[in-house]
PDB file of C-alpha atoms in Angstrom:
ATOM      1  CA  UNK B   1       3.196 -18.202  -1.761  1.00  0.00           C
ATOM      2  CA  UNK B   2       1.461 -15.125  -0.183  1.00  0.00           C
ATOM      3  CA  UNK B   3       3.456 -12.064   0.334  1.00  0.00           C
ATOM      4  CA  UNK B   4       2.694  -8.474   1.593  1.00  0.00           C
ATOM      5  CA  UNK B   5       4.814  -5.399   0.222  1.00  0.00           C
ATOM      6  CA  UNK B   6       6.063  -2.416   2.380  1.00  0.00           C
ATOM      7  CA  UNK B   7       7.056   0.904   0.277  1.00  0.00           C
ATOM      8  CA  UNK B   8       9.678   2.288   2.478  1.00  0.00           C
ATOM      9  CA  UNK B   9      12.113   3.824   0.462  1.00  0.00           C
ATOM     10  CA  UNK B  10      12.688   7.340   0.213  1.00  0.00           C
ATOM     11  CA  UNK B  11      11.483   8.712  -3.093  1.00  0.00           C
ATOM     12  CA  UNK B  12       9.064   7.321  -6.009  1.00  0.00           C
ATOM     13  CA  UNK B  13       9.357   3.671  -5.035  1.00  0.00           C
ATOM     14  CA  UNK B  14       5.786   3.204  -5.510  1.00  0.00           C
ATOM     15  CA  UNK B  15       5.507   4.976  -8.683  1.00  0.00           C
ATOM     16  CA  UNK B  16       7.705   3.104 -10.428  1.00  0.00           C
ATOM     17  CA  UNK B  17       8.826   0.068  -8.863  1.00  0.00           C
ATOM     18  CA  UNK B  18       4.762  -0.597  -7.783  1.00  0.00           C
ATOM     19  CA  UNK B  19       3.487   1.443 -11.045  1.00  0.00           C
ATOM     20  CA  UNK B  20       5.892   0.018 -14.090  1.00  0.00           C
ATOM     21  CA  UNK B  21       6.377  -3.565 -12.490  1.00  0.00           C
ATOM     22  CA  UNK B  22       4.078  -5.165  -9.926  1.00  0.00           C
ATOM     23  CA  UNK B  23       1.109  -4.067 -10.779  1.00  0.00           C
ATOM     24  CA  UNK B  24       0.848  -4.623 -14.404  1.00  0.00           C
ATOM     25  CA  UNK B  25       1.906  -7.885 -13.614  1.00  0.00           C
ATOM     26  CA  UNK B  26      -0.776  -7.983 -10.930  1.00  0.00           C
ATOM     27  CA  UNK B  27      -3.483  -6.752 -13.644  1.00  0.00           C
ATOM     28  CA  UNK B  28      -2.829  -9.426 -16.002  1.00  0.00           C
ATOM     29  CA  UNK B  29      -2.421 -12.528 -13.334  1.00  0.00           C
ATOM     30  CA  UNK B  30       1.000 -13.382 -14.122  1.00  0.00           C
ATOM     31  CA  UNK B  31       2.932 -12.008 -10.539  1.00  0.00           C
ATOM     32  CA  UNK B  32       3.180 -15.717  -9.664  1.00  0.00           C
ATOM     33  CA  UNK B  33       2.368 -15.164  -6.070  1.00  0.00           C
ATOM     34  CA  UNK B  34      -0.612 -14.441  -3.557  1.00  0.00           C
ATOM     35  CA  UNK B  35      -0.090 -10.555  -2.590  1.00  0.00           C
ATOM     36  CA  UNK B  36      -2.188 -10.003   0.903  1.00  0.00           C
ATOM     37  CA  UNK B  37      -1.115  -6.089   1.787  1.00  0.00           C
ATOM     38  CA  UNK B  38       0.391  -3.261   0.558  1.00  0.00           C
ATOM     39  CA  UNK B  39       1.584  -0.750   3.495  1.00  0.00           C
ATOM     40  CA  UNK B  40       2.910   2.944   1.983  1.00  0.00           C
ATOM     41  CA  UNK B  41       5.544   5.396   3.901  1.00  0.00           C
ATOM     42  CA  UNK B  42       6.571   8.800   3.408  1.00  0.00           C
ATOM     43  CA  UNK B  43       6.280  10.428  -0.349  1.00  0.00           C
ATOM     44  CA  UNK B  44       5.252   6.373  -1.138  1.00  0.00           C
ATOM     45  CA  UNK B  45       1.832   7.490   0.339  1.00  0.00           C
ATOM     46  CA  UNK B  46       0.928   9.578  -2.215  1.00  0.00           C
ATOM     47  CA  UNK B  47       0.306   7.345  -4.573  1.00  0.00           C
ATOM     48  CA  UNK B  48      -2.757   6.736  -2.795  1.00  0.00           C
ATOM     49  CA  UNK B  49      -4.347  10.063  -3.426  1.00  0.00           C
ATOM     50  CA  UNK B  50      -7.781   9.955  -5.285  1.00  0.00           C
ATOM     51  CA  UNK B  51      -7.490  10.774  -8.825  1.00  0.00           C
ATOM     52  CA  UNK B  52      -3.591   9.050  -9.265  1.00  0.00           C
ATOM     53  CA  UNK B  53      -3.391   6.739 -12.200  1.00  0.00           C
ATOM     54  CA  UNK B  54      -1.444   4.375 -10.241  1.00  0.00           C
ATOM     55  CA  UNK B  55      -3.464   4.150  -7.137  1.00  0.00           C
ATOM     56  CA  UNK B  56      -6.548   4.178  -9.265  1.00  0.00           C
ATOM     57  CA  UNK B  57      -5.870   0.997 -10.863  1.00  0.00           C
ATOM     58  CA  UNK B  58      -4.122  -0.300  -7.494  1.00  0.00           C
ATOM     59  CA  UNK B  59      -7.714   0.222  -5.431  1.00  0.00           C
ATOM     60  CA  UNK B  60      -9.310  -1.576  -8.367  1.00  0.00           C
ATOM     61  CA  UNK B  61      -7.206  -4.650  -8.428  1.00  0.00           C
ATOM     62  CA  UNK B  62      -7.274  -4.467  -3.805  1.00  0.00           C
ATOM     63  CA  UNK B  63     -10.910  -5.113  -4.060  1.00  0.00           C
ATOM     64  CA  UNK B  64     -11.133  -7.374  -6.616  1.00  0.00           C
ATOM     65  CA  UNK B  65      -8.155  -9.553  -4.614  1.00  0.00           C
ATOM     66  CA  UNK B  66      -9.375  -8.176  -1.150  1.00  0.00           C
ATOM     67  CA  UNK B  67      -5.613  -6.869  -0.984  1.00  0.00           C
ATOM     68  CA  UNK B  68      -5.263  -4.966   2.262  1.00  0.00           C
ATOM     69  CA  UNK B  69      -3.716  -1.111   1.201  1.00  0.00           C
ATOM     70  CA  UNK B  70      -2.321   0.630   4.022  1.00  0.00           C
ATOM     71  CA  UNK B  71      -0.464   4.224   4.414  1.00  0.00           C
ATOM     72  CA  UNK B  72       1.739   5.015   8.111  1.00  0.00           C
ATOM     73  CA  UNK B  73      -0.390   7.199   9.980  1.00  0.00           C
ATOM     74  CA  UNK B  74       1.800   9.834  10.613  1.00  0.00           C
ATOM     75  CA  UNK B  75       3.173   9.769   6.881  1.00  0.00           C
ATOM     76  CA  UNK B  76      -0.103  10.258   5.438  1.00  0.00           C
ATOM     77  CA  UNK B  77      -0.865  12.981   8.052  1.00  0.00           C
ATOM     78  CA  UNK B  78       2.188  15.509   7.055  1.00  0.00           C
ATOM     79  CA  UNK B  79       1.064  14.692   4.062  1.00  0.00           C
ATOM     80  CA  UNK B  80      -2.810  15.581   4.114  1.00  0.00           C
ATOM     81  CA  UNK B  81      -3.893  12.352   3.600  1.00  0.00           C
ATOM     82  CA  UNK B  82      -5.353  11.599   6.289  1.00  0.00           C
ATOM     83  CA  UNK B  83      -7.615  13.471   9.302  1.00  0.00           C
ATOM     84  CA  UNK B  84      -7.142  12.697  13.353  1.00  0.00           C
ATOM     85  CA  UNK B  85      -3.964  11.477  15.177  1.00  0.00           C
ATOM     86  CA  UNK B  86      -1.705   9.478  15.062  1.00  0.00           C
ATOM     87  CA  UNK B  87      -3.278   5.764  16.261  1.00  0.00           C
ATOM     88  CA  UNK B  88      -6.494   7.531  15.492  1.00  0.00           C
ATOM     89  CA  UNK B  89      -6.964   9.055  12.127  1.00  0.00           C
ATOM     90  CA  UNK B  90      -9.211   7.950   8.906  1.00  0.00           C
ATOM     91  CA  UNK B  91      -7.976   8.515   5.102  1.00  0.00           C
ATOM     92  CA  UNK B  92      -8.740  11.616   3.249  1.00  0.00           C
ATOM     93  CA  UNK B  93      -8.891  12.547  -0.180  1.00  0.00           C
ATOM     94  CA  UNK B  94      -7.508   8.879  -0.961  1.00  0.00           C
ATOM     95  CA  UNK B  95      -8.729   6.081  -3.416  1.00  0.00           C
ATOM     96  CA  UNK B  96     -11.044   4.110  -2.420  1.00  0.00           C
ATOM     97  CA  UNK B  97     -10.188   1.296   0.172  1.00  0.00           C
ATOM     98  CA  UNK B  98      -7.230   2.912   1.884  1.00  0.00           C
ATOM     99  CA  UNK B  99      -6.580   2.370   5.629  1.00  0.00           C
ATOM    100  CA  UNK B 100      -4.326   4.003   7.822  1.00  0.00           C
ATOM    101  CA  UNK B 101      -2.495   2.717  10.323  1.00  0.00           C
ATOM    102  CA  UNK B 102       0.614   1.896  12.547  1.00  0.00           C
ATOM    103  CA  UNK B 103       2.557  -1.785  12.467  1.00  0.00           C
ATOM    104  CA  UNK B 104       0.109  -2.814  15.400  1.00  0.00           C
ATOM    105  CA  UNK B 105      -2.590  -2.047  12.657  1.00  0.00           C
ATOM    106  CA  UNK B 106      -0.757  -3.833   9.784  1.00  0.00           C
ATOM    107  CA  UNK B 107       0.133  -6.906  11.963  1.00  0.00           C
ATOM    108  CA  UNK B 108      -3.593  -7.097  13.116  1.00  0.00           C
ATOM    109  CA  UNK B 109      -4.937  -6.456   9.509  1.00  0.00           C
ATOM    110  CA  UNK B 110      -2.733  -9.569   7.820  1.00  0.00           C
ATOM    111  CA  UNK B 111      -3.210 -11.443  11.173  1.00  0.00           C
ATOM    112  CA  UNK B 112      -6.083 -14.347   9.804  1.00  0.00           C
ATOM    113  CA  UNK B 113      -3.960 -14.781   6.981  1.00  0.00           C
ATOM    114  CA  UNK B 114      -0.461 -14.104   7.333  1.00  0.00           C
ATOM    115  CA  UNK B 115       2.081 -14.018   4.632  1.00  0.00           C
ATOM    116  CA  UNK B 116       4.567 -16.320   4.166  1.00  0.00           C
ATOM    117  CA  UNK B 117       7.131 -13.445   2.877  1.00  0.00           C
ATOM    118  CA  UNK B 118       7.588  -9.756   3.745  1.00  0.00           C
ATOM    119  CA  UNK B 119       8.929  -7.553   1.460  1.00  0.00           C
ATOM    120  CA  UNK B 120      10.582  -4.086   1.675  1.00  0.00           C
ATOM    121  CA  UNK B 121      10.833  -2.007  -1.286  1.00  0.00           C
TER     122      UNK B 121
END
């Protein structure tokens, strides 16, 4: 089964949830199932800065799976983690890999290889 994660709850979703429970599971091979992308929202999006333990080892494991990691434009703008405007705007001071994008951009990205589940976390 492929699936692609969205980090939409308000708080440290990613952190934890993403930090303490997928990915180790993704490190070690044992998640069970094909993960395509990853998109981020609000404070999620941060765990995508450069130098964060989390989204360290998450950029690692993305290119070694060609995992698609994607923050919401305008989220990672407020935030300063990204440069431009909205529907045009490049990551900044992020771990290697990141895009940034709108659902247009997501859809598009996961298009050639769509998942077979969605989920919201």
């Amino acid at each position: 089964m492929k699936v692609a994660y969205i980090f939409a709850t308000s708080g440290h979703t990613a952190s934890y949830k993403l930090g303490k429970m997928i990915l180790p599971q993704l490190e070690d091979g044992s998640h069970g199932v094909d993960v395509l992308g990853m998109f981020f929202f609000d404070d999620n999006t941060y765990v995508l800065r450069q130098g964060d333990p989390v989204g360290e080892r998450l950029a690692a494991v993305a290119k070694e799976k060609g995992m698609l990691l994607m923050m919401c434009d305008q989220c990672a703008l407020e935030r300063g983690l990204a440069t431009g405007e909205p529907g045009d705007c490049k990551p900044s001071g992020t771990v290697d890999g990141v895009q940034v994008g709108c659902f247009p951009d997501l859809y598009a990205a996961l298009a050639p290889n769509p998942p077979d589940q969605v989920i919201t976390l």
